[in-house]
Amino acid sequence: MATSSISYCFSVAFVFLFALDTLSFQVMTASGHVANDTDQIQFALNLEFLEAEFFLHGTLGKGLDDISPNLAQGGPPPAGARKANLDILVAPIIEEFAYQEVGHIRAIVQRVGGFPRPLLNLSRQNFAKLFDEAVGFALIPQFDPYANSINYLLASYLIPYVGLTGYVGTLPNLTAPASRGLVASLLGVEAGQDAVIRTLLYERGNQTVLPYSLTVAEFTNRISELRNKLGKSGNKDEGIRVPITLGAENKTTSNVLSADVNSLSYARTPPEILRIVYGTGNESLHGGFYPQGANGKIARTCVTGWLEEARLGGEDIGYSFRRDLKLISEVQAPFRGIRRFFYLAFSAAAGISTFFTVPRLFRAISGGDDAPDLWETAGNVAINIGGLIVLVALFLWENKKEEEQLTQISRDENLSRLPLRLSTNRIVELVQLRDTVRPVILAGKKETVSLSIQQAARFRTELLRRGVLLVPVIWDEVRAPQIEKKGFGAPSKAAAALPSIGEEFEKRTQSITAKSKLKAEIRFKAEVVSPSEWERWIRDQQKSEGVTPGEDVYIILRLDGRVRRSGKGMPDWQQIVKELPPIEALLSKLER
Ligand SMILES: *[C@@H]1O[C@H](CO)[C@@H](O)[C@H](O)[C@H]1NC(C)=O
Ligand SMILES: *[C@@H]1O[C@H](CO)[C@@H](O)[C@H](O)[C@H]1NC(C)=O
Ligand SMILES: *[C@@H]1O[C@H](CO)[C@@H](O)[C@H](O)[C@H]1NC(C)=O
Ligand SMILES: *[C@@H]1O[C@H](CO)[C@@H](O)[C@H](O)[C@H]1NC(C)=O
Ligand SMILES: *[C@@H]1O[C@H](CO)[C@@H](O)[C@H](O)[C@H]1NC(C)=O
Ligand SMILES: *[C@@H]1O[C@H](CO)[C@@H](O)[C@H](O)[C@H]1NC(C)=O
Ligand SMILES: *[C@@H]1O[C@H](CO)[C@@H](O)[C@H](O)[C@H]1NC(C)=O
């Protein structure tokens, strides 16, 4: 009896282990490229602090430090905020908004944690500067947001709207339902606040904002234009009165709500928002409402991105890639440890069971009255021993798989460090071309490789559209090793201005300019620096794929810098053109 239940145990165990394998696949896809909800939601806290302080001070003459000091987490008090001179209609509305913002901050902090309030510049001078920029000349006297209800509403026009577009942008990128729920609820109220402010302004649309000659509607249009200009991503912001081509269904000039051609809310990304609220049009250049920059991981990455990376150079870029690779290993086999544990546990069970069944088998063989049934006992022994063998084999196999995986990761790491010389003589490590090109390594004898490059030239345009960068490596080419080393020593400086890799977010925010600069330097073909290292790497890769080292091969890398596939001989370019999607298509798909 005991033994048959053990056999039953085996089948259950196998089903279980199989389920773990299936599960691990799902974990991998779910976290394919992890956009961390916490960081994204916390980013919004920056705007919530701004709104809370501006509204609290505007109506109550005091801020978060008086209302709910623990929420500020010791951040510096806002500069220049004052009580505004509001009428009896506007004052209670703004007061309500103010308390709503306090609630928002609390909700975010409770759900995902927070950070200290960043320094906020709510001074009259700061608003004045912004308004001057919006209208395109210096308003005289200086614009004072705290002077009256109209001015205050115009100043407020900026804030919930930017928050709202930020939430619209964030929501689709969140993974956890709880995060989505939170952001949806925040979005609902921000949208409402924006609508109320816009309606109040719309009602006064034809009034001139004294003592200036511009109407309220004109001010909103100018402010929206400025925000579009700073955001650098086209028209995502519209005043309360628009040309009919921007109105709802091209049928209205009133524009109480700002929305796109299908009347859907515009979405903004964190860098766009930072460009606007910093007033600099540059997410890494703080200023405006945030003299010391916004807080939290996302904003900090933008601010420090350029400078730190410039200092740390390629080593840092490489580091985050290498950290990614380690994560990949865990993501690909998250249940390996558990599986190994069960293999061991079940082997032990099978061992013990065998230990007890074998004496029974002897008794069965020797016969006698109380002897157990021979065939049943023999069957149980066979199941136990068979199971034991299978489990031990699985255990060993699992270890081997892990070993192979780690070697591959180390090989990927080594690949990412290999240096290249671009057409402009700039030297970069392969990792720095990540997300920009798909290198195709052509390794072989000189004649073969040059022939293949000639053939590729015929598909040049098509290949370039697919981001292909040819990297010829000639076997055993004699070069002075000293020169190689010199070239290799230089890259940390070259690395400076290049986009970082790593987090999804960094990837996008880091510098479209640097990327386009880099792109301009990429001319279809790059020269390897330190060919002996390249050769060593290719030979290792060949060994791992069971190809005789030194044979002619081509290796196509993916945009993320890992091996896509490889083949013997030289590639069929026509086939490659078919196989790889054009880069623009790929990026626009990601964008959406
Ligand atoms: C998100 O990433 C931050 C670090 O950037 C980490 O502290 C936090 O625990 C992560 N949150 C989740 C839910 O993974
Ligand atoms: C706030 O902005 C104004 C105008 O740009 C500037 O003069 C002032 O120094 C700023 N205050 C702080 C604390 O940064
Ligand atoms: C959301 O994801 C898209 C596409 O990956 C990206 O362009 C955008 O910046 C992300 N938005 C936010 C708010 O992170
Ligand atoms: C504002 O003026 C325009 C004409 O300049 C007029 O069509 C519109 O009805 C006015 N709006 C309000 C709210 O008075
Ligand atoms: C409104 O006009 C613009 C061009 O001015 C056009 O792109 C858009 O499709 C039109 N919208 C509708 C709903 O017809
Ligand atoms: C943004 O500011 C950083 C730091 O000052 C600078 O290096 C970078 O070139 C600027 N980017 C743009 C697009 O102007
Ligand atoms: C990676 O490079 C290091 C040092 O050059 C070398 O020791 C290691 O064996 C390489 N790893 C693989 C998998 O080739």
XYZ file of C-alpha atoms and ligand atoms in Angstrom:
690
model
C 0.000 0.000 0.000
C 2.704 2.426 1.110
C 4.602 1.826 -2.069
C 1.707 2.356 -4.417
C 0.997 5.682 -2.765
C 4.590 6.596 -3.441
C 4.126 5.766 -7.108
C 1.086 8.005 -7.013
C 3.252 10.647 -5.450
C 5.580 10.484 -8.419
C 2.878 11.217 -10.916
C 1.649 14.137 -8.836
C 5.180 15.410 -8.549
C 5.703 15.316 -12.276
C 2.499 17.177 -12.951
C 3.543 19.729 -10.366
C 6.987 20.218 -11.794
C 5.563 20.504 -15.249
C 3.195 23.179 -13.998
C 6.135 25.098 -12.575
C 7.781 25.049 -15.966
C 4.684 26.443 -17.612
C 4.407 29.074 -14.914
C 7.966 30.174 -15.364
C 7.171 30.913 -18.974
C 4.364 33.204 -17.909
C 6.502 35.048 -15.429
C 8.973 35.719 -18.158
C 6.433 37.235 -20.521
C 4.742 39.219 -17.821
C 7.950 40.851 -16.758
C 9.476 40.952 -20.244
C 10.587 44.481 -19.645
C 9.570 45.571 -16.247
C 8.143 49.052 -16.012
C 7.909 49.456 -12.305
C 4.499 50.712 -11.150
C 5.863 52.255 -7.970
C 8.239 54.580 -9.765
C 5.622 55.637 -12.256
C 3.014 56.447 -9.641
C 5.509 58.189 -7.422
C 6.457 60.420 -10.290
C 2.969 61.940 -10.091
C 3.652 62.910 -6.500
C 5.784 65.768 -7.799
C 2.796 67.323 -9.489
C 0.488 66.595 -6.591
C 2.846 68.473 -4.260
C 2.846 71.414 -6.645
C -0.939 71.495 -6.854
C -1.412 71.001 -3.135
C 0.938 73.821 -2.170
C -0.321 76.248 -4.773
C -3.974 75.664 -3.911
C -3.476 75.484 -0.129
C -1.470 78.681 0.005
C -3.744 80.389 -2.505
C -6.852 79.843 -0.406
C -5.666 79.287 3.167
C -2.390 81.160 3.214
C -0.667 78.089 4.600
C 0.630 74.868 3.133
C 1.142 71.179 3.695
C 3.484 71.857 6.600
C 0.492 73.182 8.517
C -2.205 70.895 7.182
C -0.465 67.530 7.093
C 3.237 67.982 7.838
C 4.191 64.318 7.740
C 3.247 64.114 4.052
C 5.985 66.571 3.106
C 8.533 64.164 4.614
C 10.813 66.994 5.573
C 11.108 68.507 2.104
C 11.850 72.248 2.008
C 8.842 74.588 2.163
C 7.754 76.100 -1.146
C 9.296 79.434 -2.067
C 7.153 82.501 -2.610
C 3.684 80.981 -2.179
C 1.049 83.422 -0.962
C -2.629 83.711 -0.195
C -4.449 84.921 -3.279
C -7.106 87.553 -3.463
C -9.962 85.287 -4.554
C -13.669 86.056 -4.932
C -16.372 84.114 -3.134
C -17.068 81.872 -6.107
C -13.512 80.810 -6.795
C -12.134 80.633 -3.242
C -14.202 77.657 -2.011
C -13.626 75.760 -5.244
C -9.866 76.133 -4.955
C -10.010 75.268 -1.276
C -11.809 72.054 -2.127
C -9.179 71.258 -4.760
C -6.461 71.978 -2.223
C -7.785 69.404 0.217
C -8.326 66.939 -2.614
C -4.633 67.206 -3.432
C -3.765 66.458 0.179
C -5.876 63.315 -0.135
C -4.114 62.386 -3.357
C -0.714 62.684 -1.768
C -1.833 60.565 1.165
C -3.304 57.920 -1.147
C -0.132 57.672 -3.172
C 2.108 57.562 -0.112
C -0.040 54.901 1.509
C -0.137 52.692 -1.574
C 3.357 52.983 -2.979
C 5.328 55.107 -0.538
C 6.559 58.583 -1.169
C 9.542 60.862 -1.065
C 10.256 64.299 0.433
C 8.521 67.212 -1.185
C 10.842 68.806 -3.746
C 11.617 72.507 -3.476
C 8.852 74.369 -5.297
C 9.133 77.849 -6.696
C 5.667 79.375 -6.430
C 6.895 82.929 -6.358
C 5.182 85.652 -8.258
C 8.408 86.212 -10.221
C 8.435 82.635 -11.394
C 4.871 82.835 -12.709
C 5.645 86.212 -14.252
C 8.561 84.738 -16.124
C 6.386 81.938 -17.429
C 3.653 84.304 -18.556
C 6.150 86.586 -20.273
C 7.437 83.620 -22.138
C 3.915 82.538 -23.057
C 2.857 85.884 -24.503
C 6.224 86.494 -26.074
C 6.988 89.854 -24.468
C 7.476 91.266 -20.992
C 4.134 92.023 -19.406
C 4.145 95.367 -17.602
C 3.477 95.342 -14.734
C 4.697 91.818 -13.992
C 1.963 89.211 -13.975
C 0.853 88.430 -10.428
C -0.960 85.114 -9.997
C -2.100 86.043 -6.512
C -3.640 89.402 -7.458
C -7.197 88.302 -8.255
C -9.381 85.356 -9.247
C -8.769 85.632 -12.981
C -5.020 85.729 -12.579
C -5.132 82.854 -10.135
C -7.281 80.757 -12.451
C -4.931 81.455 -15.334
C -2.012 80.366 -13.172
C -3.975 77.266 -12.124
C -4.791 76.510 -15.749
C -1.326 75.042 -15.978
C -1.347 72.565 -13.197
C -4.112 69.966 -13.079
C -4.020 69.693 -16.837
C -0.398 68.616 -16.872
C -1.147 66.138 -14.102
C -4.098 64.823 -16.033
C -2.147 64.191 -19.224
C 0.537 62.520 -17.137
C -1.966 60.099 -15.629
C -3.409 59.347 -19.052
C 0.131 58.478 -20.174
C 0.943 56.405 -17.122
C -2.160 54.267 -16.888
C -1.580 51.962 -19.846
C 1.938 51.246 -18.642
C 0.992 49.994 -15.204
C 0.856 46.297 -14.603
C -0.873 45.725 -11.275
C -4.654 46.191 -11.203
C -4.282 47.998 -7.882
C -1.971 50.552 -9.475
C -4.315 51.037 -12.376
C -7.207 51.512 -10.010
C -5.332 54.142 -8.052
C -4.261 56.084 -11.114
C -7.729 55.867 -12.668
C -9.191 57.369 -9.509
C -6.588 60.129 -9.410
C -7.160 60.791 -13.085
C -10.904 61.137 -12.550
C -10.505 63.932 -10.028
C -7.679 65.709 -11.851
C -9.786 65.729 -14.996
C -12.672 67.179 -13.018
C -10.484 69.920 -11.567
C -9.157 70.774 -14.973
C -12.690 70.942 -16.360
C -13.853 73.280 -13.610
C -10.913 75.630 -14.001
C -11.348 75.687 -17.748
C -15.071 76.322 -17.436
C -14.490 79.199 -15.056
C -12.009 80.630 -17.529
C -14.294 79.965 -20.461
C -17.053 81.947 -18.812
C -14.658 84.874 -18.642
C -13.124 84.139 -22.031
C -13.869 87.524 -23.580
C -12.744 89.564 -20.587
C -9.478 91.381 -20.875
C -7.004 90.515 -18.203
C -6.366 93.962 -16.804
C -4.159 95.880 -17.099
C -3.022 93.941 -20.160
C -4.639 94.068 -23.552
C -5.072 90.312 -23.909
C -8.302 88.426 -23.181
C -8.557 85.384 -20.957
C -9.026 83.159 -24.012
C -5.895 84.577 -25.611
C -3.909 83.938 -22.462
C -5.004 80.304 -22.369
C -4.045 79.857 -25.978
C -0.622 81.365 -25.428
C -0.010 79.250 -22.338
C -1.055 76.111 -24.178
C 1.224 76.983 -27.060
C 4.105 77.457 -24.670
C 3.427 74.092 -23.098
C 3.352 72.438 -26.478
C 6.619 74.113 -27.334
C 8.274 73.034 -24.087
C 6.837 69.517 -24.222
C 8.397 68.995 -27.655
C 5.905 66.424 -28.784
C 3.424 68.200 -30.959
C -0.011 69.512 -30.123
C -1.221 68.095 -26.839
C -2.536 71.197 -25.258
C -5.224 73.593 -26.444
C -6.682 76.845 -25.134
C -10.325 77.377 -24.333
C -11.102 78.807 -27.733
C -9.594 77.211 -30.822
C -9.711 77.330 -34.607
C -12.524 75.102 -35.792
C -10.062 72.454 -36.999
C -9.163 71.755 -33.376
C -12.712 71.806 -32.053
C -14.808 68.742 -31.327
C -15.519 66.993 -34.648
C -14.338 70.153 -36.420
C -17.614 71.741 -35.484
C -16.882 73.989 -32.493
C -14.575 76.832 -31.656
C -15.285 76.517 -27.992
C -12.845 74.139 -26.375
C -13.803 73.763 -22.766
C -11.946 70.461 -22.717
C -8.643 69.918 -24.448
C -8.713 66.694 -26.424
C -7.511 65.109 -29.644
C -9.235 64.578 -32.968
C -11.447 61.868 -31.501
C -11.997 63.915 -28.364
C -9.756 61.624 -26.350
C -7.441 62.986 -23.694
C -3.889 63.706 -24.691
C -1.200 61.710 -22.916
C 2.167 62.954 -21.807
C 5.283 61.074 -20.732
C 7.332 62.026 -17.664
C 10.082 63.679 -19.733
C 7.501 65.822 -21.518
C 6.026 66.836 -18.200
C 9.398 67.697 -16.763
C 10.270 69.793 -19.794
C 7.120 71.798 -19.145
C 7.213 72.211 -15.394
C 10.936 72.931 -15.432
C 10.178 75.553 -18.047
C 13.380 74.625 -19.829
C 12.154 72.275 -22.522
C 14.803 69.872 -21.249
C 13.965 67.145 -18.770
C 17.478 67.102 -17.421
C 17.700 70.835 -16.869
C 15.707 71.762 -13.821
C 14.227 75.144 -13.103
C 10.793 76.734 -13.228
C 8.565 75.311 -10.530
C 11.287 72.864 -9.455
C 14.506 74.824 -8.945
C 16.275 71.714 -7.654
C 14.470 69.258 -9.872
C 11.606 66.894 -9.190
C 12.070 63.902 -6.907
C 11.753 60.175 -7.328
C 13.552 57.694 -9.462
C 12.124 58.708 -12.821
C 12.789 62.418 -12.482
C 16.186 61.816 -10.923
C 17.199 59.601 -13.785
C 16.362 62.426 -16.156
C 18.236 65.015 -14.160
C 21.312 63.041 -13.419
C 21.168 60.959 -16.559
C 23.322 63.200 -18.651
C 25.782 64.406 -16.104
C 26.415 61.224 -14.205
C 26.607 59.134 -17.281
C 29.063 61.565 -18.756
C 31.205 61.144 -15.698
C 30.914 57.429 -15.367
C 31.207 56.733 -19.065
C 30.894 53.355 -20.675
C 31.581 51.342 -17.547
C 28.322 52.459 -16.066
C 26.378 51.794 -19.214
C 27.856 48.365 -19.324
C 27.065 47.796 -15.701
C 23.343 48.270 -16.082
C 23.336 45.978 -19.069
C 25.162 43.343 -17.126
C 22.736 43.734 -14.271
C 19.937 43.216 -16.811
C 21.546 40.004 -17.923
C 21.603 38.661 -14.385
C 17.935 39.480 -14.097
C 17.251 37.709 -17.357
C 18.682 34.533 -15.912
C 16.369 34.716 -12.941
C 13.375 35.654 -14.989
C 13.941 32.807 -17.389
C 14.052 30.180 -14.698
C 12.470 31.556 -11.564
C 11.456 28.166 -10.201
C 14.698 26.365 -10.747
C 15.512 26.359 -7.064
C 12.116 24.984 -6.138
C 12.327 22.319 -8.786
C 15.713 21.230 -7.560
C 14.422 21.012 -4.042
C 11.592 18.762 -5.130
C 13.873 16.550 -7.185
C 15.957 16.018 -4.078
C 12.979 15.510 -1.794
C 11.350 12.978 -4.075
C 14.610 11.148 -4.676
C 14.941 10.830 -0.927
C 11.383 9.531 -0.650
C 11.966 7.030 -3.433
C 15.235 5.973 -1.797
C 13.603 5.359 1.555
C 10.742 3.523 -0.014
C 13.170 1.301 -1.948
C 15.007 0.631 1.263
C 11.825 -0.797 2.793
C 10.504 -2.573 -0.290
C 13.614 -4.550 -1.139
C 13.384 -6.763 2.032
C 9.705 -7.347 1.170
C 10.788 -8.437 -2.270
C 13.184 -10.980 -0.749
C 10.401 -12.300 1.443
C 8.124 -12.517 -1.586
C 10.766 -14.462 -3.497
C 11.500 -16.873 -0.678
C 7.739 -17.549 -0.499
C 5.758 -18.769 2.493
C 2.316 -18.149 3.918
C 2.553 -14.483 4.839
C 4.794 -13.618 1.901
C 3.619 -10.560 -0.099
C 2.541 -10.934 -3.684
C 5.660 -11.288 -5.801
C 4.533 -9.362 -8.882
C 3.111 -6.432 -6.994
C 6.231 -6.067 -4.867
C 8.537 -6.401 -7.822
C 6.485 -3.751 -9.637
C 6.788 -1.350 -6.733
C 10.523 -1.832 -6.492
C 10.823 -1.170 -10.216
C 8.768 2.022 -9.943
C 10.846 3.261 -7.040
C 14.173 2.571 -8.656
C 13.021 3.927 -12.009
C 11.736 7.079 -10.327
C 14.974 7.495 -8.442
C 17.010 7.284 -11.627
C 14.763 9.744 -13.461
C 14.855 12.236 -10.590
C 18.603 12.152 -10.242
C 18.932 12.573 -13.984
C 16.575 15.559 -13.896
C 18.554 17.091 -11.073
C 21.813 16.778 -12.962
C 20.215 18.071 -16.120
C 18.877 21.121 -14.311
C 22.358 21.887 -13.021
C 23.810 21.565 -16.456
C 21.175 23.873 -17.900
C 21.976 26.479 -15.302
C 25.640 26.229 -16.050
C 25.002 26.701 -19.750
C 22.800 29.664 -19.082
C 25.369 31.354 -16.901
C 28.035 30.802 -19.513
C 25.800 32.331 -22.146
C 25.222 35.321 -19.902
C 28.901 35.762 -19.349
C 29.391 35.490 -23.100
C 26.710 38.144 -23.670
C 28.523 40.338 -21.199
C 31.812 39.873 -22.946
C 30.132 40.655 -26.247
C 28.727 43.886 -24.883
C 32.235 45.091 -24.068
C 33.760 44.577 -27.484
C 34.924 47.855 -29.016
C 34.089 49.231 -32.444
C 35.226 52.222 -34.459
C 32.435 54.178 -36.130
C 32.804 56.039 -39.413
C 33.795 59.194 -37.534
C 36.636 57.395 -35.793
C 34.756 57.427 -32.544
C 35.234 54.287 -30.508
C 32.283 52.774 -28.718
C 31.593 49.544 -26.944
C 28.984 47.387 -28.582
C 26.657 47.893 -25.635
C 26.382 51.568 -26.464
C 24.771 50.799 -29.772
C 22.013 48.968 -28.015
C 18.532 49.929 -29.243
C 20.081 51.787 -32.146
C 21.432 49.157 -34.491
C 21.427 45.462 -35.222
C 25.049 44.550 -35.718
C 25.762 41.712 -38.122
C 29.165 40.219 -37.455
C 30.847 38.687 -40.497
C 33.768 36.542 -39.508
C 35.920 34.762 -42.030
C 38.709 34.952 -44.521
C 39.354 38.292 -46.097
C 38.038 37.409 -49.567
C 34.854 35.833 -48.277
C 34.027 38.742 -46.020
C 34.724 41.418 -48.627
C 32.612 39.553 -51.148
C 29.755 39.421 -48.685
C 30.074 43.133 -47.974
C 29.908 43.828 -51.692
C 26.757 41.790 -51.911
C 25.282 43.602 -48.951
C 25.941 46.928 -50.644
C 23.239 46.067 -53.155
C 20.678 45.962 -50.330
C 22.189 48.916 -48.565
C 19.050 51.045 -48.269
C 16.898 48.163 -47.118
C 19.480 47.016 -44.605
C 19.999 50.508 -43.256
C 16.290 50.853 -42.675
C 16.551 47.736 -40.569
C 19.362 49.194 -38.546
C 21.902 46.690 -39.828
C 25.510 47.562 -39.075
C 28.133 45.382 -40.696
C 30.991 44.347 -38.462
C 33.640 42.485 -40.452
C 36.130 40.392 -38.518
C 38.939 38.891 -40.544
C 40.475 35.746 -39.079
C 44.079 35.967 -37.995
C 44.615 39.339 -39.515
C 48.021 40.547 -38.463
C 47.848 43.820 -36.618
C 50.055 45.581 -34.176
C 48.541 44.694 -30.812
C 49.744 47.909 -29.202
C 47.545 50.040 -31.425
C 44.561 47.963 -30.458
C 45.122 48.574 -26.808
C 45.361 52.283 -27.333
C 42.047 52.276 -29.074
C 40.491 50.227 -26.383
C 41.680 52.482 -23.614
C 39.892 55.501 -25.012
C 36.233 54.566 -24.963
C 35.203 55.821 -21.569
C 35.420 59.336 -22.880
C 33.725 58.453 -26.100
C 31.021 56.878 -24.037
C 30.175 60.092 -22.331
C 27.393 61.589 -24.355
C 25.784 58.376 -25.398
C 22.370 57.236 -24.353
C 22.236 54.960 -21.425
C 20.564 51.645 -21.540
C 18.886 49.698 -18.837
C 15.499 50.669 -17.622
C 12.867 51.073 -20.231
C 12.422 54.554 -19.065
C 15.999 55.677 -19.283
C 16.070 54.355 -22.757
C 13.414 56.759 -23.905
C 14.340 59.760 -21.907
C 18.029 59.664 -22.449
C 18.600 61.970 -25.180
C 17.056 61.723 -28.491
C 19.782 64.094 -29.565
C 22.628 61.879 -28.501
C 20.964 59.049 -30.280
C 20.557 60.936 -33.499
C 24.119 62.145 -33.184
C 25.147 58.557 -32.802
C 22.964 57.504 -35.699
C 24.634 60.028 -37.941
C 27.938 58.400 -37.145
C 26.770 54.980 -38.070
C 27.437 54.383 -41.723
C 26.487 50.839 -42.516
C 29.869 49.445 -41.580
C 32.018 49.681 -38.502
C 35.551 48.584 -37.924
C 36.443 46.317 -35.061
C 38.978 47.570 -32.592
C 41.023 44.956 -30.803
C 40.266 42.191 -33.320
C 41.868 39.514 -31.199
C 39.200 39.978 -28.557
C 36.489 39.797 -31.165
C 38.044 36.682 -32.562
C 38.276 35.073 -29.160
C 34.652 35.834 -28.506
C 33.497 34.479 -31.873
C 35.500 31.304 -31.384
C 33.922 30.788 -27.966
C 30.495 31.328 -29.424
C 31.236 28.858 -32.202
C 32.324 26.257 -29.682
C 29.138 26.724 -27.714
C 27.053 26.232 -30.842
C 28.995 23.184 -31.916
C 30.621 24.839 -34.932
C 34.310 24.287 -35.616
C 36.057 27.412 -34.368
C 37.589 29.351 -37.221
C 34.968 28.511 -39.810
C 33.352 31.365 -41.689
C 30.274 32.487 -39.815
C 27.892 35.349 -39.523
C 26.189 36.378 -36.296
C 23.154 38.633 -36.250
C 22.625 40.542 -33.023
C 19.351 41.859 -31.749
C 18.618 45.476 -30.949
C 19.259 44.696 -27.304
C 22.740 43.479 -28.141
C 22.253 39.767 -27.600
C 22.651 37.102 -30.257
C 19.624 36.770 -32.483
C 20.932 33.957 -34.622
C 24.007 32.833 -36.433
C 24.891 30.688 -39.381
C 27.768 29.146 -41.239
C 29.237 30.941 -44.213
C 28.057 34.378 -45.176
C 24.477 35.587 -44.856
C 21.861 35.696 -47.571
C 21.114 39.408 -47.510
C 17.804 39.115 -49.260
C 16.673 36.687 -46.591
C 17.827 39.075 -43.853
C 15.910 41.946 -45.397
C 12.812 39.758 -45.263
C 13.462 38.534 -41.759
C 14.126 41.818 -39.970
C 11.390 44.427 -39.519
C 12.352 48.007 -40.347
C 13.354 49.948 -37.267
C 10.759 52.717 -37.665
C 7.942 50.196 -37.782
C 9.275 48.606 -34.656
C 9.680 51.827 -32.744
C 6.297 53.216 -33.659
C 4.725 49.979 -32.521
C 6.489 50.317 -29.170
C 5.481 53.916 -28.975
C 1.848 52.971 -29.247
C 10.266 49.508 -8.028
O 11.627 49.907 -8.124
C 12.101 50.560 -6.946
C 13.503 51.006 -7.220
O 13.515 51.785 -8.357
C 12.042 49.601 -5.764
O 12.463 50.267 -4.603
C 10.621 49.129 -5.593
O 10.566 48.163 -4.591
C 10.083 48.543 -6.879
N 8.673 48.273 -6.676
C 8.081 47.187 -7.150
C 6.629 47.049 -6.892
O 8.704 46.342 -7.751
C 12.038 81.448 -8.192
O 11.985 81.962 -9.497
C 12.381 83.325 -9.592
C 12.184 83.764 -11.013
O 12.896 82.927 -11.879
C 13.812 83.476 -9.133
O 14.174 84.839 -9.172
C 13.946 82.958 -7.716
O 15.278 83.009 -7.302
C 13.441 81.534 -7.652
N 13.452 81.078 -6.278
C 14.046 79.954 -5.920
C 13.980 79.582 -4.485
O 14.608 79.246 -6.709
C 4.440 54.226 -21.512
O 4.986 53.345 -22.448
C 5.214 53.941 -23.701
C 5.618 52.856 -24.660
O 6.477 51.946 -24.061
C 6.276 55.016 -23.543
O 6.495 55.657 -24.779
C 5.810 56.036 -22.550
O 6.869 56.920 -22.272
C 5.383 55.394 -21.256
N 4.694 56.391 -20.488
C 4.951 56.631 -19.226
C 4.115 57.644 -18.573
O 5.846 56.035 -18.640
C -16.954 86.051 -26.928
O -16.877 86.812 -28.102
C -17.205 86.109 -29.279
C -17.036 87.042 -30.460
O -15.811 87.697 -30.362
C -18.633 85.611 -29.211
O -18.931 84.862 -30.348
C -18.815 84.745 -27.967
O -20.158 84.405 -27.827
C -18.357 85.483 -26.724
N -18.332 84.554 -25.633
C -18.835 84.838 -24.423
C -18.751 83.760 -23.411
O -19.279 85.900 -24.166
C -10.815 67.755 -38.590
O -9.907 68.377 -39.492
C -8.597 67.838 -39.479
C -7.725 68.588 -40.465
O -7.870 69.940 -40.338
C -8.634 66.365 -39.844
O -7.339 65.821 -39.713
C -9.579 65.639 -38.917
O -9.704 64.295 -39.327
C -10.948 66.295 -38.911
N -11.754 65.621 -37.903
C -12.944 65.092 -38.150
C -13.632 64.429 -36.999
O -13.466 65.163 -39.234
C 19.605 69.104 -21.722
O 20.461 69.505 -20.700
C 21.636 68.714 -20.580
C 22.375 69.140 -19.329
O 22.595 70.502 -19.317
C 22.453 68.926 -21.837
O 23.617 68.164 -21.770
C 21.614 68.475 -23.037
O 22.309 68.721 -24.233
C 20.288 69.193 -23.073
N 19.442 68.567 -24.059
C 18.822 69.266 -24.993
C 17.944 68.491 -25.893
O 18.990 70.459 -25.111
C 34.562 36.550 -20.768
O 35.807 37.246 -20.669
C 36.595 36.855 -19.566
C 37.794 37.753 -19.513
O 38.197 38.154 -20.791
C 36.988 35.382 -19.732
O 37.749 34.954 -18.625
C 35.725 34.552 -19.802
O 36.036 33.216 -20.039
C 34.828 35.058 -20.908
N 33.583 34.320 -20.827
C 33.125 33.587 -21.827
C 31.874 32.844 -21.601
O 33.686 33.547 -22.886
